[in-house]
PDB file of C-alpha atoms in Angstrom:
ATOM      1  CA  MET P 128    -210.907 116.251 129.840  1.00 64.00           C
ATOM      2  CA  LYS P 129    -214.108 118.226 129.515  1.00 75.00           C
ATOM      3  CA  LEU P 130    -215.027 119.302 125.988  1.00 82.00           C
ATOM      4  CA  HIS P 131    -214.724 123.061 125.423  1.00 89.00           C
ATOM      5  CA  PRO P 132    -218.204 124.460 124.602  1.00 92.00           C
ATOM      6  CA  ASP P 133    -217.016 125.827 121.214  1.00 94.00           C
ATOM      7  CA  LEU P 134    -215.664 122.452 120.081  1.00 96.00           C
ATOM      8  CA  GLU P 135    -217.643 119.898 118.140  1.00 95.00           C
ATOM      9  CA  LYS P 136    -215.240 117.109 119.150  1.00 96.00           C
ATOM     10  CA  ILE P 137    -211.714 116.340 120.279  1.00 96.00           C
ATOM     11  CA  LEU P 138    -209.667 115.130 117.331  1.00 97.00           C
ATOM     12  CA  ILE P 139    -206.348 114.439 119.107  1.00 98.00           C
ATOM     13  CA  ASP P 140    -206.113 114.260 122.885  1.00 97.00           C
ATOM     14  CA  GLU P 141    -203.268 115.655 124.961  1.00 97.00           C
ATOM     15  CA  ALA P 142    -201.678 112.272 125.733  1.00 97.00           C
ATOM     16  CA  SER P 143    -201.584 111.322 122.035  1.00 98.00           C
ATOM     17  CA  ILE P 144    -199.991 114.657 121.143  1.00 98.00           C
ATOM     18  CA  GLN P 145    -197.297 114.297 123.798  1.00 98.00           C
ATOM     19  CA  GLN P 146    -196.511 110.729 122.737  1.00 98.00           C
ATOM     20  CA  ARG P 147    -196.185 111.736 119.077  1.00 98.00           C
ATOM     21  CA  VAL P 148    -194.021 114.773 119.960  1.00 98.00           C
ATOM     22  CA  LYS P 149    -191.576 112.438 121.734  1.00 98.00           C
ATOM     23  CA  GLU P 150    -191.535 110.100 118.726  1.00 98.00           C
ATOM     24  CA  ILE P 151    -190.780 112.954 116.311  1.00 98.00           C
ATOM     25  CA  ALA P 152    -188.036 114.245 118.628  1.00 98.00           C
ATOM     26  CA  ALA P 153    -186.484 110.759 118.641  1.00 98.00           C
ATOM     27  CA  GLU P 154    -186.600 110.660 114.804  1.00 98.00           C
ATOM     28  CA  ILE P 155    -184.877 114.056 114.570  1.00 98.00           C
ATOM     29  CA  THR P 156    -182.286 113.019 117.174  1.00 98.00           C
ATOM     30  CA  ARG P 157    -181.533 109.871 115.169  1.00 98.00           C
ATOM     31  CA  ASP P 158    -181.475 111.631 111.767  1.00 98.00           C
ATOM     32  CA  TYR P 159    -179.124 114.396 112.936  1.00 98.00           C
ATOM     33  CA  ALA P 160    -176.914 112.337 115.269  1.00 98.00           C
ATOM     34  CA  GLY P 161    -173.571 114.028 115.867  1.00 96.00           C
ATOM     35  CA  ARG P 162    -174.703 117.314 114.274  1.00 97.00           C
ATOM     36  CA  SER P 163    -176.256 120.504 115.501  1.00 97.00           C
ATOM     37  CA  VAL P 164    -179.558 121.728 114.156  1.00 98.00           C
ATOM     38  CA  LEU P 165    -181.258 125.103 113.959  1.00 98.00           C
ATOM     39  CA  MET P 166    -184.954 124.792 114.743  1.00 98.00           C
ATOM     40  CA  ILE P 167    -187.073 127.665 113.372  1.00 98.00           C
ATOM     41  CA  CYS P 168    -190.479 128.092 114.972  1.00 98.00           C
ATOM     42  CA  THR P 169    -193.220 129.682 112.902  1.00 97.00           C
ATOM     43  CA  LEU P 170    -195.015 132.104 115.180  1.00 95.00           C
ATOM     44  CA  ARG P 171    -197.530 131.932 116.750  1.00 93.00           C
ATOM     45  CA  GLY P 172    -199.273 128.685 115.943  1.00 94.00           C
ATOM     46  CA  ALA P 173    -196.308 126.343 116.348  1.00 97.00           C
ATOM     47  CA  VAL P 174    -195.108 127.668 119.721  1.00 97.00           C
ATOM     48  CA  MET P 175    -196.667 124.958 121.906  1.00 97.00           C
ATOM     49  CA  PHE P 176    -195.502 122.151 119.603  1.00 98.00           C
ATOM     50  CA  PHE P 177    -192.050 123.734 119.208  1.00 98.00           C
ATOM     51  CA  ALA P 178    -191.509 124.164 122.956  1.00 98.00           C
ATOM     52  CA  ASP P 179    -192.458 120.561 123.685  1.00 98.00           C
ATOM     53  CA  LEU P 180    -190.496 119.183 120.721  1.00 98.00           C
ATOM     54  CA  VAL P 181    -187.125 120.822 121.418  1.00 98.00           C
ATOM     55  CA  LYS P 182    -187.195 119.575 125.034  1.00 98.00           C
ATOM     56  CA  TYR P 183    -186.940 115.988 123.772  1.00 98.00           C
ATOM     57  CA  ILE P 184    -184.351 116.447 121.020  1.00 98.00           C
ATOM     58  CA  ASP P 185    -181.028 115.126 122.289  1.00 98.00           C
ATOM     59  CA  LEU P 186    -178.737 117.236 120.087  1.00 98.00           C
ATOM     60  CA  ASP P 187    -177.075 120.622 120.036  1.00 97.00           C
ATOM     61  CA  VAL P 188    -180.209 122.621 119.202  1.00 98.00           C
ATOM     62  CA  ARG P 189    -180.293 126.280 118.323  1.00 98.00           C
ATOM     63  CA  MET P 190    -183.605 128.098 118.122  1.00 98.00           C
ATOM     64  CA  ASP P 191    -184.956 130.992 116.096  1.00 98.00           C
ATOM     65  CA  PHE P 192    -188.377 132.363 115.238  1.00 98.00           C
ATOM     66  CA  ILE P 193    -190.158 133.638 112.160  1.00 97.00           C
ATOM     67  CA  ALA P 194    -193.651 135.038 111.713  1.00 95.00           C
ATOM     68  CA  CYS P 195    -195.531 134.886 108.428  1.00 89.00           C
ATOM     69  CA  SER P 196    -199.047 135.979 107.713  1.00 79.00           C
ATOM     70  CA  SER P 197    -201.501 135.045 105.000  1.00 73.00           C
ATOM     71  CA  TYR P 198    -204.715 134.650 106.966  1.00 54.00           C
ATOM     72  CA  GLY P 199    -205.491 137.884 108.785  1.00 50.00           C
ATOM     73  CA  ALA P 200    -208.574 137.366 110.964  1.00 50.00           C
ATOM     74  CA  GLY P 201    -210.441 134.980 108.669  1.00 51.00           C
ATOM     75  CA  THR P 202    -210.575 131.247 108.143  1.00 52.00           C
ATOM     76  CA  SER P 203    -209.026 131.095 104.692  1.00 55.00           C
ATOM     77  CA  SER P 204    -205.704 132.260 103.286  1.00 53.00           C
ATOM     78  CA  SER P 205    -205.551 135.614 101.540  1.00 52.00           C
ATOM     79  CA  GLY P 206    -202.935 134.124  99.214  1.00 63.00           C
ATOM     80  CA  GLU P 207    -200.480 136.938  99.909  1.00 79.00           C
ATOM     81  CA  VAL P 208    -197.640 135.963 102.259  1.00 84.00           C
ATOM     82  CA  LYS P 209    -196.009 138.597 104.440  1.00 87.00           C
ATOM     83  CA  ILE P 210    -192.953 138.093 106.635  1.00 92.00           C
ATOM     84  CA  VAL P 211    -193.915 139.851 109.868  1.00 93.00           C
ATOM     85  CA  LYS P 212    -190.750 138.824 111.765  1.00 95.00           C
ATOM     86  CA  ASP P 213    -187.705 137.313 110.095  1.00 96.00           C
ATOM     87  CA  ILE P 214    -185.155 135.000 111.698  1.00 97.00           C
ATOM     88  CA  SER P 215    -182.296 136.734 113.505  1.00 96.00           C
ATOM     89  CA  GLN P 216    -179.291 134.840 112.146  1.00 95.00           C
ATOM     90  CA  PRO P 217    -177.761 133.664 108.890  1.00 97.00           C
ATOM     91  CA  ILE P 218    -178.509 130.022 108.049  1.00 98.00           C
ATOM     92  CA  ALA P 219    -175.938 129.392 105.302  1.00 98.00           C
ATOM     93  CA  GLY P 220    -174.286 126.021 105.857  1.00 98.00           C
ATOM     94  CA  LEU P 221    -176.570 125.021 108.752  1.00 98.00           C
ATOM     95  CA  ASP P 222    -178.946 122.092 109.126  1.00 98.00           C
ATOM     96  CA  VAL P 223    -182.342 123.754 109.505  1.00 98.00           C
ATOM     97  CA  ILE P 224    -185.758 122.410 110.483  1.00 98.00           C
ATOM     98  CA  VAL P 225    -188.806 124.662 110.136  1.00 98.00           C
ATOM     99  CA  VAL P 226    -191.413 123.796 112.758  1.00 98.00           C
ATOM    100  CA  GLU P 227    -195.002 124.490 111.728  1.00 97.00           C
ATOM    101  CA  ASP P 228    -198.375 123.919 113.361  1.00 97.00           C
ATOM    102  CA  ILE P 229    -200.253 122.714 110.263  1.00 96.00           C
ATOM    103  CA  ILE P 230    -199.647 122.172 106.562  1.00 96.00           C
ATOM    104  CA  ASP P 231    -202.894 123.276 104.952  1.00 93.00           C
ATOM    105  CA  THR P 232    -203.010 124.697 101.404  1.00 92.00           C
ATOM    106  CA  GLY P 233    -199.201 124.839 101.551  1.00 93.00           C
ATOM    107  CA  HIS P 234    -198.881 128.327 100.048  1.00 91.00           C
ATOM    108  CA  THR P 235    -197.378 130.030 103.102  1.00 91.00           C
ATOM    109  CA  LEU P 236    -195.034 127.182 103.955  1.00 94.00           C
ATOM    110  CA  LYS P 237    -193.879 126.780 100.332  1.00 95.00           C
ATOM    111  CA  TYR P 238    -193.089 130.511 100.210  1.00 94.00           C
ATOM    112  CA  LEU P 239    -191.190 130.292 103.498  1.00 96.00           C
ATOM    113  CA  TYR P 240    -189.364 127.121 102.434  1.00 97.00           C
ATOM    114  CA  ASN P 241    -188.184 128.683  99.144  1.00 96.00           C
ATOM    115  CA  MET P 242    -187.138 131.901 100.902  1.00 96.00           C
ATOM    116  CA  LEU P 243    -185.037 129.961 103.426  1.00 98.00           C
ATOM    117  CA  LEU P 244    -183.631 127.611 100.772  1.00 98.00           C
ATOM    118  CA  ASN P 245    -182.296 130.653  98.910  1.00 97.00           C
ATOM    119  CA  ARG P 246    -180.238 131.506 102.014  1.00 98.00           C
ATOM    120  CA  GLY P 247    -178.056 128.428 101.513  1.00 98.00           C
ATOM    121  CA  PRO P 248    -178.649 126.039 104.417  1.00 98.00           C
ATOM    122  CA  ALA P 249    -176.789 122.707 104.354  1.00 98.00           C
ATOM    123  CA  SER P 250    -180.199 121.045 104.673  1.00 98.00           C
ATOM    124  CA  LEU P 251    -183.763 122.258 105.132  1.00 98.00           C
ATOM    125  CA  LYS P 252    -186.578 120.089 106.467  1.00 98.00           C
ATOM    126  CA  ILE P 253    -190.188 120.703 107.479  1.00 98.00           C
ATOM    127  CA  CYS P 254    -191.649 119.443 110.742  1.00 98.00           C
ATOM    128  CA  SER P 255    -195.373 119.940 111.273  1.00 98.00           C
ATOM    129  CA  LEU P 256    -197.694 118.833 114.030  1.00 98.00           C
ATOM    130  CA  LEU P 257    -200.609 118.466 111.618  1.00 98.00           C
ATOM    131  CA  ASP P 258    -201.063 117.822 107.910  1.00 97.00           C
ATOM    132  CA  LYS P 259    -204.340 118.452 106.096  1.00 97.00           C
ATOM    133  CA  PRO P 260    -203.621 116.902 102.660  1.00 96.00           C
ATOM    134  CA  GLU P 261    -207.176 117.364 101.321  1.00 95.00           C
ATOM    135  CA  ARG P 262    -206.605 121.129 101.272  1.00 93.00           C
ATOM    136  CA  ARG P 263    -203.184 121.117  99.570  1.00 94.00           C
ATOM    137  CA  GLU P 264    -202.959 123.460  96.593  1.00 93.00           C
ATOM    138  CA  VAL P 265    -199.182 123.302  96.041  1.00 94.00           C
ATOM    139  CA  GLU P 266    -196.775 120.399  95.946  1.00 94.00           C
ATOM    140  CA  LEU P 267    -195.347 120.227  99.445  1.00 95.00           C
ATOM    141  CA  GLU P 268    -194.800 117.460 101.974  1.00 95.00           C
ATOM    142  CA  GLY P 269    -193.586 117.549 105.548  1.00 97.00           C
ATOM    143  CA  ASP P 270    -190.479 115.577 106.476  1.00 98.00           C
ATOM    144  CA  TYR P 271    -191.690 115.017 110.035  1.00 98.00           C
ATOM    145  CA  VAL P 272    -195.469 115.039 110.528  1.00 98.00           C
ATOM    146  CA  GLY P 273    -197.371 114.383 113.726  1.00 98.00           C
ATOM    147  CA  PHE P 274    -200.875 113.632 112.490  1.00 98.00           C
ATOM    148  CA  LYS P 275    -202.898 113.762 109.289  1.00 97.00           C
ATOM    149  CA  VAL P 276    -206.219 115.493 109.930  1.00 97.00           C
ATOM    150  CA  PRO P 277    -209.434 115.713 107.917  1.00 96.00           C
ATOM    151  CA  ASN P 278    -210.606 118.883 106.206  1.00 95.00           C
ATOM    152  CA  GLU P 279    -212.202 120.381 109.307  1.00 95.00           C
ATOM    153  CA  PHE P 280    -211.467 123.633 111.146  1.00 94.00           C
ATOM    154  CA  VAL P 281    -209.086 122.599 113.927  1.00 96.00           C
ATOM    155  CA  VAL P 282    -207.968 124.595 116.946  1.00 97.00           C
ATOM    156  CA  GLY P 283    -205.982 123.998 120.111  1.00 97.00           C
ATOM    157  CA  TYR P 284    -202.376 123.242 121.023  1.00 98.00           C
ATOM    158  CA  GLY P 285    -201.296 126.491 119.354  1.00 97.00           C
ATOM    159  CA  LEU P 286    -203.822 126.626 116.523  1.00 96.00           C
ATOM    160  CA  ASP P 287    -206.330 129.428 116.770  1.00 94.00           C
ATOM    161  CA  TYR P 288    -209.413 131.078 115.432  1.00 93.00           C
ATOM    162  CA  ASN P 289    -209.269 134.864 115.898  1.00 91.00           C
ATOM    163  CA  GLU P 290    -206.470 134.375 118.464  1.00 91.00           C
ATOM    164  CA  LYS P 291    -208.629 132.132 120.663  1.00 94.00           C
ATOM    165  CA  TYR P 292    -208.211 128.462 121.643  1.00 96.00           C
ATOM    166  CA  ARG P 293    -204.381 128.345 121.307  1.00 96.00           C
ATOM    167  CA  ASN P 294    -204.078 127.352 124.973  1.00 95.00           C
ATOM    168  CA  LEU P 295    -206.197 124.191 124.711  1.00 96.00           C
ATOM    169  CA  PRO P 296    -203.985 121.151 125.419  1.00 96.00           C
ATOM    170  CA  MET P 297    -205.633 119.079 122.671  1.00 97.00           C
ATOM    171  CA  VAL P 298    -206.615 119.569 119.034  1.00 98.00           C
ATOM    172  CA  GLY P 299    -210.324 119.832 118.465  1.00 97.00           C
ATOM    173  CA  VAL P 300    -212.783 120.650 115.703  1.00 96.00           C
ATOM    174  CA  LEU P 301    -214.396 124.047 116.072  1.00 94.00           C
ATOM    175  CA  LYS P 302    -218.182 124.140 115.770  1.00 94.00           C
ATOM    176  CA  PRO P 303    -219.139 125.718 112.401  1.00 91.00           C
ATOM    177  CA  GLU P 304    -221.497 128.188 114.052  1.00 91.00           C
ATOM    178  CA  VAL P 305    -218.542 129.640 116.006  1.00 91.00           C
ATOM    179  CA  TYR P 306    -216.573 130.682 112.925  1.00 86.00           C
ATOM    180  CA  ALA P 307    -219.582 131.344 110.695  1.00 80.00           C
ATOM    181  CA  LYS P 308    -220.524 134.406 112.742  1.00 67.00           C
TER     182      LYS P 308
END
């Protein structure tokens, strides 16, 4: 695949992403065998990962969506988490997996995790395509993680910069001059 002109390099190619998505789906299928699971997609970054993931989970899967914001239009978290769209159903007594695009500082996901935990699910797990442990500022680990990535600004496969690059089928590193403008 041709390198997008705004990318410095491709970090994870499309074939590697699809292979790992199938592996994670198999892990979830095994771990929840005989049970149903509610998958909650964090909008908008996790949509591509979420859509591919649920196709390969061989269980009774229910889906819901939540949108949180702590970034605005910049490249770093504002620190204040806002729920822009909440899930549409009660989760008490359900097995729940939150599907995220990336675990970065962890602030937003920790807030979301605690909020959902207070609603009484039978279990609550985190599934993330990417994990950037060098940036972690709170204690938080994903239960299902696709790839660990270095502390670089990544875009593609749902991840964006100013709402661009989400549609790229791979994950790449954005050139610094693109987001330094």
